[in-house]
Short mmCIF file of C-alpha atoms and ligand atoms in Angstrom, two decimals:
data_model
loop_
_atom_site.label_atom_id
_atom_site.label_comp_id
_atom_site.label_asym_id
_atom_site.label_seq_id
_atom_site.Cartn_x
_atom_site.Cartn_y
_atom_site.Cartn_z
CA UNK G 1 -10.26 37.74 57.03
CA UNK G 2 -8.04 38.31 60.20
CA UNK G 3 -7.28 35.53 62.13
CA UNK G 4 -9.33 34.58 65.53
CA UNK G 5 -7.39 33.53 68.79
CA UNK G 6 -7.52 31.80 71.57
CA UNK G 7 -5.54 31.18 74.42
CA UNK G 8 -6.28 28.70 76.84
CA UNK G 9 -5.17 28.88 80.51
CA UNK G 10 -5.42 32.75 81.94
CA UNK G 11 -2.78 32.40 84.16
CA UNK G 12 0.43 34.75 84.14
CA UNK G 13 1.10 33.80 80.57
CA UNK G 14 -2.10 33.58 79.23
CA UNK G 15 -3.42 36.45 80.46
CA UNK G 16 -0.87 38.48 79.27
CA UNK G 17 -0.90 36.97 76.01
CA UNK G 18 -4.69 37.35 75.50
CA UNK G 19 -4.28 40.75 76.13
CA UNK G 20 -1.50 41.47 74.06
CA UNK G 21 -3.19 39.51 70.83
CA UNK G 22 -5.98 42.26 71.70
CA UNK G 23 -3.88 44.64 71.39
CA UNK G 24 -2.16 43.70 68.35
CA UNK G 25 -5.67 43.93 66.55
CA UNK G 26 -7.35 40.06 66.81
CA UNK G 27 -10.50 39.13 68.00
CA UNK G 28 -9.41 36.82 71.07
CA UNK G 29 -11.23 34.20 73.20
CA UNK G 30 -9.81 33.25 76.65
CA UNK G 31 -10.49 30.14 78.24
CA UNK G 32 -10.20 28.91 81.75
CA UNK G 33 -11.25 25.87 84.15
CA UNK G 34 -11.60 28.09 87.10
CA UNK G 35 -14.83 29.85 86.94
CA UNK G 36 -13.66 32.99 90.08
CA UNK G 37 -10.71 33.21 87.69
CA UNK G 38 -12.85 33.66 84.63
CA UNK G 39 -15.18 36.01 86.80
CA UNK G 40 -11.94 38.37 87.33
CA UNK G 41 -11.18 38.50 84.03
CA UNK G 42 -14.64 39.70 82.81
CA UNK G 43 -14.86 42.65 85.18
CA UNK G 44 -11.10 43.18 83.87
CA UNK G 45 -9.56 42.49 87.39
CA UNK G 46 -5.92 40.68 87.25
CA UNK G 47 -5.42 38.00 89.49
CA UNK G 48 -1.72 39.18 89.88
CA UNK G 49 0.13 42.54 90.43
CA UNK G 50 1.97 43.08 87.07
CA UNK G 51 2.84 46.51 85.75
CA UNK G 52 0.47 47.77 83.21
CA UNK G 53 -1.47 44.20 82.47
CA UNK G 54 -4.32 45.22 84.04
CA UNK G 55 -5.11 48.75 81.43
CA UNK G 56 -3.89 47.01 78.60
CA UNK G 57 -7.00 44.05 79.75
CA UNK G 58 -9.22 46.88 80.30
CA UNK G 59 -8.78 48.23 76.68
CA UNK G 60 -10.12 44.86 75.80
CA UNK G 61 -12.15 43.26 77.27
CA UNK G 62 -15.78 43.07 75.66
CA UNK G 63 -18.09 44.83 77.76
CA UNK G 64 -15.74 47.15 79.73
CA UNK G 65 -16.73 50.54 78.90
CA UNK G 66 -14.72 52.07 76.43
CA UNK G 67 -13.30 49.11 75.43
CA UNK G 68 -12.45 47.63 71.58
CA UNK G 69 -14.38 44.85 72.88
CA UNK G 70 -11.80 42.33 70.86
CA UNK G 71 -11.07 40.04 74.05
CA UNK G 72 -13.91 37.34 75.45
CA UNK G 73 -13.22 34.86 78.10
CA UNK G 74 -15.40 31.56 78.10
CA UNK G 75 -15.31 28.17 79.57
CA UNK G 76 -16.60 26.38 76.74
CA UNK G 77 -14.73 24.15 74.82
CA UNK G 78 -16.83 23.82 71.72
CA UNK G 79 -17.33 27.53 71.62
CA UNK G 80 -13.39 27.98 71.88
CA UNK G 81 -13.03 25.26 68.96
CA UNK G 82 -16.00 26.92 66.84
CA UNK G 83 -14.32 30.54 67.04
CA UNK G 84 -10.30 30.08 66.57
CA UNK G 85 -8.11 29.95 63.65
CA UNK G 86 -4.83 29.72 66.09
CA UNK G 87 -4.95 28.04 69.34
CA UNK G 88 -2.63 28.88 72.02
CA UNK G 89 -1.71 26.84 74.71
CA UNK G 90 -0.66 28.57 77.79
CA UNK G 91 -1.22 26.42 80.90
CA UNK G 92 1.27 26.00 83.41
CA UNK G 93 3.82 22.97 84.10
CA UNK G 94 4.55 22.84 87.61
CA UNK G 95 6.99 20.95 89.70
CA UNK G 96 5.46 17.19 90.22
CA UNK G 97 5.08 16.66 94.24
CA UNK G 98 8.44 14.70 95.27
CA UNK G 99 10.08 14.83 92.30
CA UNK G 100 11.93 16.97 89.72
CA UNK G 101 10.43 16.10 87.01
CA UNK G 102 7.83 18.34 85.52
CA UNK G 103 4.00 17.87 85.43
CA UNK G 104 1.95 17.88 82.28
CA UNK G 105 -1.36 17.23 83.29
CA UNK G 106 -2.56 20.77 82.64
CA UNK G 107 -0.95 20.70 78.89
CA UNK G 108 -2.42 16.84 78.43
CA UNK G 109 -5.55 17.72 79.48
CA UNK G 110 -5.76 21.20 77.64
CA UNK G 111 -5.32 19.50 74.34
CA UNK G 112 -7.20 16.36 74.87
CA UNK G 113 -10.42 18.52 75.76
CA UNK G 114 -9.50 20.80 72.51
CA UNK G 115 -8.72 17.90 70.22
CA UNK G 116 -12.33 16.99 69.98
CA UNK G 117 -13.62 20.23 69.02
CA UNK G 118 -11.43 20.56 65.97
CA UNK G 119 -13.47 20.14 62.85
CA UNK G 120 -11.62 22.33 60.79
CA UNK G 121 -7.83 23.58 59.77
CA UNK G 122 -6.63 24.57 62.87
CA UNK G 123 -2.75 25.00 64.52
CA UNK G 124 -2.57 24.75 67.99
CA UNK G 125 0.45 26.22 69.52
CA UNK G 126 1.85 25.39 72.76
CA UNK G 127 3.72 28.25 74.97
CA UNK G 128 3.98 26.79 77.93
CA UNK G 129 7.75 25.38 79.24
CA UNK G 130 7.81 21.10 78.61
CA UNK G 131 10.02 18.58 78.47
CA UNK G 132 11.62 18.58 75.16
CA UNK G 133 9.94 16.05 73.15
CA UNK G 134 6.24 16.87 74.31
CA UNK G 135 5.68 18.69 70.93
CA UNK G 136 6.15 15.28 69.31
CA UNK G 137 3.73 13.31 71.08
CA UNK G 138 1.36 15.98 71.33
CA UNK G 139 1.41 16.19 67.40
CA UNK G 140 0.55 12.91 67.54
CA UNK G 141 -2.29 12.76 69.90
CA UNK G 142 -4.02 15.85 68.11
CA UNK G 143 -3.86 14.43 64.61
CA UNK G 144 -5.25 10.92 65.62
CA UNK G 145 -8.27 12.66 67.90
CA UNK G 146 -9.17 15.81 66.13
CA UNK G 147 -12.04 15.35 63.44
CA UNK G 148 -9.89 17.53 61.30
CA UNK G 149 -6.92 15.31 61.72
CA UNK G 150 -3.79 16.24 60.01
CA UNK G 151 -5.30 19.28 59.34
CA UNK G 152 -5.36 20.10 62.88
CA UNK G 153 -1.56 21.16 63.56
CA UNK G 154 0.88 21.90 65.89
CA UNK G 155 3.46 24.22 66.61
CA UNK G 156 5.76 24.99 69.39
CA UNK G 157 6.22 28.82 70.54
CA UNK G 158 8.41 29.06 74.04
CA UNK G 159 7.56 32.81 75.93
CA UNK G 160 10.26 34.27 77.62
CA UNK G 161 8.70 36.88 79.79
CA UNK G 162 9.69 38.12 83.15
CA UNK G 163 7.25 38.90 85.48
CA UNK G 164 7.44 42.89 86.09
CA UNK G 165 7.87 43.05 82.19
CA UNK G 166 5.29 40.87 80.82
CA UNK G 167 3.62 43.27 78.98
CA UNK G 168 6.10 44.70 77.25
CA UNK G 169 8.29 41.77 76.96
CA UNK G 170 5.01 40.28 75.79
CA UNK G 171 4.20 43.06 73.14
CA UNK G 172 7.93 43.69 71.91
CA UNK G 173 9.49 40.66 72.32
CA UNK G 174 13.91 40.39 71.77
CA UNK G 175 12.88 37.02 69.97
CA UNK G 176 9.99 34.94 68.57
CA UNK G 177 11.20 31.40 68.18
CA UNK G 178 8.67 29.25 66.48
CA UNK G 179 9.10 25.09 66.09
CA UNK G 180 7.15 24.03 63.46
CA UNK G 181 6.76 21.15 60.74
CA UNK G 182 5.08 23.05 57.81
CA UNK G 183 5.06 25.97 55.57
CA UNK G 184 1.45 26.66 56.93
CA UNK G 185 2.10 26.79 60.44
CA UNK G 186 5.03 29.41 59.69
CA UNK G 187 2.87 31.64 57.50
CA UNK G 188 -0.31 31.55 60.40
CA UNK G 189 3.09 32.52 62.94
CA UNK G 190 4.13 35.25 60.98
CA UNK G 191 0.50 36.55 60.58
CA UNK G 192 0.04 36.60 63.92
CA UNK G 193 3.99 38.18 65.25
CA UNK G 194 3.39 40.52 62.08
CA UNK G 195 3.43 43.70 64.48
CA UNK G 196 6.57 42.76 66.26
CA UNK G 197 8.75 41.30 63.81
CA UNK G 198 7.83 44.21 61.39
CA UNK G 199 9.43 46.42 64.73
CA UNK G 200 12.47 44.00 64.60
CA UNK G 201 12.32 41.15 66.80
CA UNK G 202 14.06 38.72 65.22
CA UNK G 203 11.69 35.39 63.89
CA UNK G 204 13.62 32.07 64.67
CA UNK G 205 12.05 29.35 62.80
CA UNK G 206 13.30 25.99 64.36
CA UNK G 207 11.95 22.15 64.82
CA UNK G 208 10.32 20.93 67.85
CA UNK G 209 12.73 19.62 69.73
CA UNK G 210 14.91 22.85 69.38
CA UNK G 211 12.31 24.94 70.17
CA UNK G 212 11.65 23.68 73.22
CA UNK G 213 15.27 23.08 74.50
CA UNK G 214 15.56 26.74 73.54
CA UNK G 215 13.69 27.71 76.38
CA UNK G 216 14.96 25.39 78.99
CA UNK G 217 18.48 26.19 77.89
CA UNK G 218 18.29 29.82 78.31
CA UNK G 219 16.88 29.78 82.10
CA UNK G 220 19.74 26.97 82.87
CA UNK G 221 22.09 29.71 81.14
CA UNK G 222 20.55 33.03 83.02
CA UNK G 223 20.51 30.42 86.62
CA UNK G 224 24.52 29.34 85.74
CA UNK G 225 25.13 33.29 85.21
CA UNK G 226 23.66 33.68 88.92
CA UNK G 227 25.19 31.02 90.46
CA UNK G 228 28.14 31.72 89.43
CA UNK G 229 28.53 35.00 90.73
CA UNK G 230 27.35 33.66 94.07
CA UNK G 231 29.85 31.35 93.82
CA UNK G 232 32.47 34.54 93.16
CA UNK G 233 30.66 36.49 96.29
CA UNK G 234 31.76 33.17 98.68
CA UNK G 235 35.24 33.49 97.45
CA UNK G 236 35.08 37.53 97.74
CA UNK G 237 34.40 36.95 101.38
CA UNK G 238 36.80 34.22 102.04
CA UNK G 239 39.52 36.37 100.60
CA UNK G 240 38.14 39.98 101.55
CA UNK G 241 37.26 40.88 97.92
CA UNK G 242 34.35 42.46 96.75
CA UNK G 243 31.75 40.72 94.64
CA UNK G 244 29.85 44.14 93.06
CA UNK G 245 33.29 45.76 91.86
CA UNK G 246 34.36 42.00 90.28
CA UNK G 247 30.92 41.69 88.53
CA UNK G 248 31.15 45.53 87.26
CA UNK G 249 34.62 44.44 85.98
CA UNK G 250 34.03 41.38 84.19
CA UNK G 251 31.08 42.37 82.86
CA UNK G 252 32.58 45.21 81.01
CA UNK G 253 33.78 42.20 78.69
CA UNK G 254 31.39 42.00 75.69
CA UNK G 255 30.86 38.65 75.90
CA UNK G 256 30.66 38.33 79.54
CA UNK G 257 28.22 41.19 79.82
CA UNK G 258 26.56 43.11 83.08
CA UNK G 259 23.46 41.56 83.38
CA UNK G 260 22.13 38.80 85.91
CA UNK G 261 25.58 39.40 87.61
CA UNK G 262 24.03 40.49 91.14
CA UNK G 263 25.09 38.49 93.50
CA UNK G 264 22.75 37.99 96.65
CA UNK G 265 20.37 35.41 98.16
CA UNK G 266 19.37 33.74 94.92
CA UNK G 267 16.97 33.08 92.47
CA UNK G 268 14.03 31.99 93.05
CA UNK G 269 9.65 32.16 91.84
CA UNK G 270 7.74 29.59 89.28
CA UNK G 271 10.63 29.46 86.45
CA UNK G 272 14.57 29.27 86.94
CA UNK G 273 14.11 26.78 90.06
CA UNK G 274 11.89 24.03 88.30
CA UNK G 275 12.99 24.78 85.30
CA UNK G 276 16.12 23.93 85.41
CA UNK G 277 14.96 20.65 87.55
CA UNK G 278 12.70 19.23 84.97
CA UNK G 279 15.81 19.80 82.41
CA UNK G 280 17.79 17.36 84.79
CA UNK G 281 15.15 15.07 84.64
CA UNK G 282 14.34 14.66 81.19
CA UNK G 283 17.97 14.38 80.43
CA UNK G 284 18.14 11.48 82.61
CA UNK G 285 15.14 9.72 80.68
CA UNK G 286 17.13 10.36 77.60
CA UNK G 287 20.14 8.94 79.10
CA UNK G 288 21.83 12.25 78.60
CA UNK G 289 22.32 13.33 82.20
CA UNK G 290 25.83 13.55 82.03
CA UNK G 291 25.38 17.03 79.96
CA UNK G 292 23.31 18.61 82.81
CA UNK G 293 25.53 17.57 86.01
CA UNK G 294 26.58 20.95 86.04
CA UNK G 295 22.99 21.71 87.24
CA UNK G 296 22.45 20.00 90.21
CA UNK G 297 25.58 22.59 91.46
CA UNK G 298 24.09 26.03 89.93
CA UNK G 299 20.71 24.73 92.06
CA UNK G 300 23.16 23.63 95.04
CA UNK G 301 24.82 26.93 94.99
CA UNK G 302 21.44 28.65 94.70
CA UNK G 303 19.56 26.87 97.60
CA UNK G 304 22.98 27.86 99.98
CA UNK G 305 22.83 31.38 99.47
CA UNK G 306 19.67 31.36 101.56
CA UNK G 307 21.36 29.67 104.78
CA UNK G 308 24.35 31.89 103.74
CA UNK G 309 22.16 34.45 104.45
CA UNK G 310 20.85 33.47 108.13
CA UNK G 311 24.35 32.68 109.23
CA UNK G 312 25.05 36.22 108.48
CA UNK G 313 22.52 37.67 110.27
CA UNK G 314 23.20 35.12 113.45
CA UNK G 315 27.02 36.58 113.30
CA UNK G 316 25.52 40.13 113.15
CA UNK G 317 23.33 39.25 116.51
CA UNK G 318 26.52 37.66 118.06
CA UNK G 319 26.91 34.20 117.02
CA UNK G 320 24.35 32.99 119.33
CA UNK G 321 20.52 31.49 118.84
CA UNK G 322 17.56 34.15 117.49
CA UNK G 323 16.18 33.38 120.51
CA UNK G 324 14.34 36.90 121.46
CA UNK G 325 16.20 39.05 118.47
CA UNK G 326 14.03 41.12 116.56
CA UNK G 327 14.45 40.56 112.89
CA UNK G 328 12.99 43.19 109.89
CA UNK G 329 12.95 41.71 107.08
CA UNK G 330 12.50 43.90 104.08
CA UNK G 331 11.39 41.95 100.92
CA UNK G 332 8.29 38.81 100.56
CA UNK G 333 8.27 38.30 96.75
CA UNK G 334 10.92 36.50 94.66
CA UNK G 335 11.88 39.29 92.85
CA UNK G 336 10.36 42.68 92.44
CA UNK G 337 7.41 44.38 90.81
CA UNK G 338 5.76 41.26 91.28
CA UNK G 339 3.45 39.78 93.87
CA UNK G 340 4.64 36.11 93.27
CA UNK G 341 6.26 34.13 96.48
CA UNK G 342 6.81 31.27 94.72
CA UNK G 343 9.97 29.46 95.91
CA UNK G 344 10.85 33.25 97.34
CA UNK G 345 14.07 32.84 99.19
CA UNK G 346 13.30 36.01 100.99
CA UNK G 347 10.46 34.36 102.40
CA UNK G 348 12.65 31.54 102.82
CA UNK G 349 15.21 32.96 104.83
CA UNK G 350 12.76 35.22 106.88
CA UNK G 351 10.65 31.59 107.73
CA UNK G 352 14.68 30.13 108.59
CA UNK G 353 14.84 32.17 111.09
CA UNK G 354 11.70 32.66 113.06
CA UNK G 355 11.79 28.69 112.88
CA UNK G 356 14.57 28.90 114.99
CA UNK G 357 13.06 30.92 117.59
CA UNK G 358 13.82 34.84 115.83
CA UNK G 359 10.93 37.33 115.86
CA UNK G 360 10.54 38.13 112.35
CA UNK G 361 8.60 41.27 110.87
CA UNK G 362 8.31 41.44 107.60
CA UNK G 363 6.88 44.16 104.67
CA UNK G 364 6.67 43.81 101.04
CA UNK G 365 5.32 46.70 98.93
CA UNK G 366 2.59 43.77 96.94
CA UNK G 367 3.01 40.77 98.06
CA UNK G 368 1.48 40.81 101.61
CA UNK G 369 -1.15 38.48 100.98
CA UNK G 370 0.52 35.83 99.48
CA UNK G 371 3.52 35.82 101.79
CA UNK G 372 0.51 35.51 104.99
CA UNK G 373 -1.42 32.91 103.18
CA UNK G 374 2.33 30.70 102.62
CA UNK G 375 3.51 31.66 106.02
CA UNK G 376 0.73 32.60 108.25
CA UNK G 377 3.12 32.36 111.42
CA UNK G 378 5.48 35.12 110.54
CA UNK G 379 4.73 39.00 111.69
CA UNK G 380 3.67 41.12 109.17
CA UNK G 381 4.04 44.86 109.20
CA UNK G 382 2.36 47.54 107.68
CA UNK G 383 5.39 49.90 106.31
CA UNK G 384 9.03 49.25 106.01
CA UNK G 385 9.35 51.63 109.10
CA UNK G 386 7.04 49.66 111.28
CA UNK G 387 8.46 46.13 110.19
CA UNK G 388 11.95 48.26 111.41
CA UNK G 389 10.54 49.57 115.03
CA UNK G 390 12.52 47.96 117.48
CA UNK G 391 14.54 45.90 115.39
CA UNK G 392 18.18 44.41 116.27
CA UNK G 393 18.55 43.64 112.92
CA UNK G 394 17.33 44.80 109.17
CA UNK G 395 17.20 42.84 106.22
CA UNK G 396 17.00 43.97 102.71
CA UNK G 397 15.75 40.34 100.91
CA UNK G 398 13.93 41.61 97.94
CA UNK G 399 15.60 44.85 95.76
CA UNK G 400 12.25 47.03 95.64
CA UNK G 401 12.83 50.50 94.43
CA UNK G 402 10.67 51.82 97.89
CA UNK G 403 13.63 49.77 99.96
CA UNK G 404 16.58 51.73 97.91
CA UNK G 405 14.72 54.94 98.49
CA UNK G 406 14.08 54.76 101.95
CA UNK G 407 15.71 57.23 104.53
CA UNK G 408 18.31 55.43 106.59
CA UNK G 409 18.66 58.32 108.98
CA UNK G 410 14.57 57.79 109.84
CA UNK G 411 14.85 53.98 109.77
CA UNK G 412 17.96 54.79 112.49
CA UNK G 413 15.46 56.33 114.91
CA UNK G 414 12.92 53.37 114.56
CA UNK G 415 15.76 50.46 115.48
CA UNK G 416 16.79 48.96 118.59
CA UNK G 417 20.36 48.35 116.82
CA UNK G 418 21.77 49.93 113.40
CA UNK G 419 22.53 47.30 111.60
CA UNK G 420 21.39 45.86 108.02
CA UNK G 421 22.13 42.92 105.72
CA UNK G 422 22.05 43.83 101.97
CA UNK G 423 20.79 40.49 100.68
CA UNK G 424 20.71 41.78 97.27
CA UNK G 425 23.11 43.87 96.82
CA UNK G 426 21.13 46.96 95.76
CA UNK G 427 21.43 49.38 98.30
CA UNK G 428 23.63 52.57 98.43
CA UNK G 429 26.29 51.27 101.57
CA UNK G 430 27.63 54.66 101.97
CA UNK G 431 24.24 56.61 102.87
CA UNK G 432 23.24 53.74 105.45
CA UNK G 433 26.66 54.26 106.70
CA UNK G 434 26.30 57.98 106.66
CA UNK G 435 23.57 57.43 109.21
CA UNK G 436 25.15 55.44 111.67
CA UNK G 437 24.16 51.74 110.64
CA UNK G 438 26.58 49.10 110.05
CA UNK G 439 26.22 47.93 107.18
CA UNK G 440 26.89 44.17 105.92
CA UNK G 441 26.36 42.75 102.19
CA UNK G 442 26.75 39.33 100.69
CA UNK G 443 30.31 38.95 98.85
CA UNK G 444 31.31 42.69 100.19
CA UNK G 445 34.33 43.37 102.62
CA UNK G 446 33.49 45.23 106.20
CA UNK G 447 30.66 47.05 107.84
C1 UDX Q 1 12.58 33.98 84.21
C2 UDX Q 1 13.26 34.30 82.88
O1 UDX Q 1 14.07 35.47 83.03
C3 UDX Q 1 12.22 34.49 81.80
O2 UDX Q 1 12.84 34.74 80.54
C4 UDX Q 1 11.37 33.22 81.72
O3 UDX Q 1 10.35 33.37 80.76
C5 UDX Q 1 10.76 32.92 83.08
O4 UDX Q 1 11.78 32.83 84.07
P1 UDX Q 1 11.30 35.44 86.07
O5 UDX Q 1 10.92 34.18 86.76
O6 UDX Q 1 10.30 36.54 85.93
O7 UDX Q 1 11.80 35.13 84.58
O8 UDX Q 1 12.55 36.00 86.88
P2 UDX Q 1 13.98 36.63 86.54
O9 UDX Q 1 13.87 38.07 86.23
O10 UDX Q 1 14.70 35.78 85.59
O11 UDX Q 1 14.66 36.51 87.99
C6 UDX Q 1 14.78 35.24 88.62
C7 UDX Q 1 15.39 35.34 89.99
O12 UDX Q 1 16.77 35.61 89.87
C8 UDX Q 1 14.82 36.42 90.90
O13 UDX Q 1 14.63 35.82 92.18
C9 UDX Q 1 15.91 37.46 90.93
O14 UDX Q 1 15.91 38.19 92.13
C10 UDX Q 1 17.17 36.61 90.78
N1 UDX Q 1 18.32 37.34 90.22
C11 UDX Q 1 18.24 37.90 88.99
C12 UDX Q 1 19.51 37.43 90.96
O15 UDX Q 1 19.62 36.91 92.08
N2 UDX Q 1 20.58 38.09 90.41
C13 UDX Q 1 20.53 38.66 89.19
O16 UDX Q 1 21.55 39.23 88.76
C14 UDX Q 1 19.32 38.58 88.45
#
């Protein structure tokens, strides 16, 4: 008989995943603590903007008309326990308040109120990013409180999607890397990846700890990669080079590579930033901080390409205070196709400056609402052209295809002064030049 899912927490990850076990053929069950969230999801509304998730729910979701009906959402524990043969774990770890260290309360609390329902073989697999020797104690916890007891397993599974791809990063993933501590456990894995590794993504079969250090390690690698060309854009400016034709040449070297080579304000949203905190922290309770120094300078880096950013703009309005300069800022979200603001540093460096006394305007094409519910006290426009009327200065903070394809000559009109700040390095210099503006970018020589 084909195995029954779950997936527990219908956040980003979980939602997605539900979803894409639907479409891969299971019968899924979705569970949440947050009943409006759980309401959303049964009407087949997504609580985010993310390309494509919300059709590929709608397929799904029993009762939607026209659906396969193979995707349920409940908030009952025993009913979650009764119906699934594989349990995924998809809650989220946030930063703890104050500290770098990450918080497992959701994950704790997910499998303690599972554990009790477990009366049969079951594997439970965690997705969700934790410190690396979780997997260990939660194996523990789970055998000693599920009826089923050793029968009721664990497994680790990292997920490495991006937001703006997390369907099909979801669906036709470049690897499945699976922790596990029994024959069993692989074989249920294999079942359920079937699809994708039949297509070719490779199937890395690992122990706990490595699984889980596999995660962490590749966001600390993709943050060093973006640090470091910041770090080659500061030098480009302090010696008049130019930071775009350095990455293009180094990355034509195999194992250098092109991507995550844009060098701009930063990364920022829910992942790379705590991530690579909590890594620093749990290698400090393992006495291994020494290895992870180099972190606390790839965040450094990171967090100074956002006051790079203002001091730019205040040399651009004449070295003085914002005081009474109109500032556009093009860009809310941390990245985009996405309607996340999470630890956005283009919401970051628009709130830097209207702190110190600049009017800001800003437009995002999706993530409005978010950026006025963070930062009510910043002005919000309703195009890119309005957030530009009467502007002495534009900034381009988030790399939005609307931004690249906007007309510079129109924008010209709408500004009290041509001039614009590329802080991502994404639009075409040369046509904002064409039409008059002066045109500034991080790590790039000249207006
Ligand atoms: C990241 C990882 O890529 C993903 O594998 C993991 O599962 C979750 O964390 P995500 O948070 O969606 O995904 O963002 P990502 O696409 O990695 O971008 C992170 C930030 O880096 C964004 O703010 C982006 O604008 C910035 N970035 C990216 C750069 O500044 N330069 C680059 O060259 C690439």
């Amino acid at each position: 008989m084909a195995l029954k899912i779950t997936v527990i927490g219908t956040g980003y990850l979980g939602a997605t995943h539900a979803a894409a076990m639907a479409e891969l053929g299971f019968e899924v069950m979705g569970l949440d603590v947050v009943p409006e969230k759980i309401d959303k999801l049964r009407r087949g509304e997504v609580p985010m903007y993310e390309p494509g998730l919300e059709e590929l729910l709608r397929r799904h979701v029993a009762g939607i008309e026209g659906s396969t009906g193979r995707l349920r959402f409940t908030m009952d524990w025993a009913e979650l326990g009764d119906f699934g043969d594989v349990h995924f774990v998809c809650v989220n770890t946030p930063q703890r308040h104050g500290e770098y260290a990450c918080d497992m309360s959701y994950v704790d609390s997910a499998i303690a109120s599972l554990a009790p329902h477990l009366k049969g073989p079951a594997l439970v697999v965690g997705k969700s990013t934790v410190p690396v020797g979780s997997a260990d104690r939660l194996a523990a916890y789970l055998a000693e409180h599920a009826p089923a007891g050793a029968d009721a397993e664990l497994a680790w599974n990292p997920e490495f999607l991006r937001e703006g791809f997390a369907v099909q990063d979801t669906l036709h993933p470049d690897r499945i890397v699976v922790g596990v501590r029994s024959e069993r456990s692989e074989k249920l894995l294999r079942e359920v990846y079937a699809t994708p590794v039949e297509e070719g993504s490779p199937f890395v079969v690992t122990d706990f700890p490595t699984a889980e250090l596999v995660k962490t390690s590749a966001n600390s690698f993709l943050a060093t990669k973006i640090s470091f060309i910041n770090a080659m854009a500061e030098l480009c400016e302090a010696t008049g080079g130019d930071v775009a034709k350095l990455a293009e040449a180094i990355g034509y070297d195999d194992r250098i590579g092109r991507k995550f080579l844009r060098a701009g304000i930063g990364f920022g949203g829910g992942c790379l930033p705590k991530d690579i905190r909590a890594f620093m922290a749990r290698a400090g309770e393992l006495g291994a901080d020494q290895a992870l120094t180099f972190l606390r300078e790839i965040d450094s880096i990171n967090m100074r390409q956002r006051g790079r950013m203002v001091e730019l703009t205040r040399q651009e309005l004449g070295g003085g205070p914002f005081l009474g300069k109109r500032v556009a800022v093009l860009g809310a979200t941390f990245k985009p196709d996405s309607d996340d603001v999470r630890d956005s540093p283009a919401l970051n460096v628009a709130g830097q400056i209207h702190l110190q006394g600049g009017q800001v305007t800003v437009y995002d094409p999706k993530g409005m609402d978010n950026a006025r519910s963070l930062f009510p006290t910043l002005g919000y426009a309703d195009s890119a052209l309005e957030a530009v009327r009467g502007a002495h200065v534009v900034l381009h903070l988030t790399e939005w295809r609307e931004f690249r394809e906007l007309d510079p000559a129109e924008l010209g009109e709408a500004a009290a002064e041509r001039v614009v700040l590329d802080g991502r390095n994404a639009l075409d210099a040369e046509a904002w030049r064409r039409a008059g503006w002066r045109f500034r970018a991080m790590g790039r020589p000249g207006a």
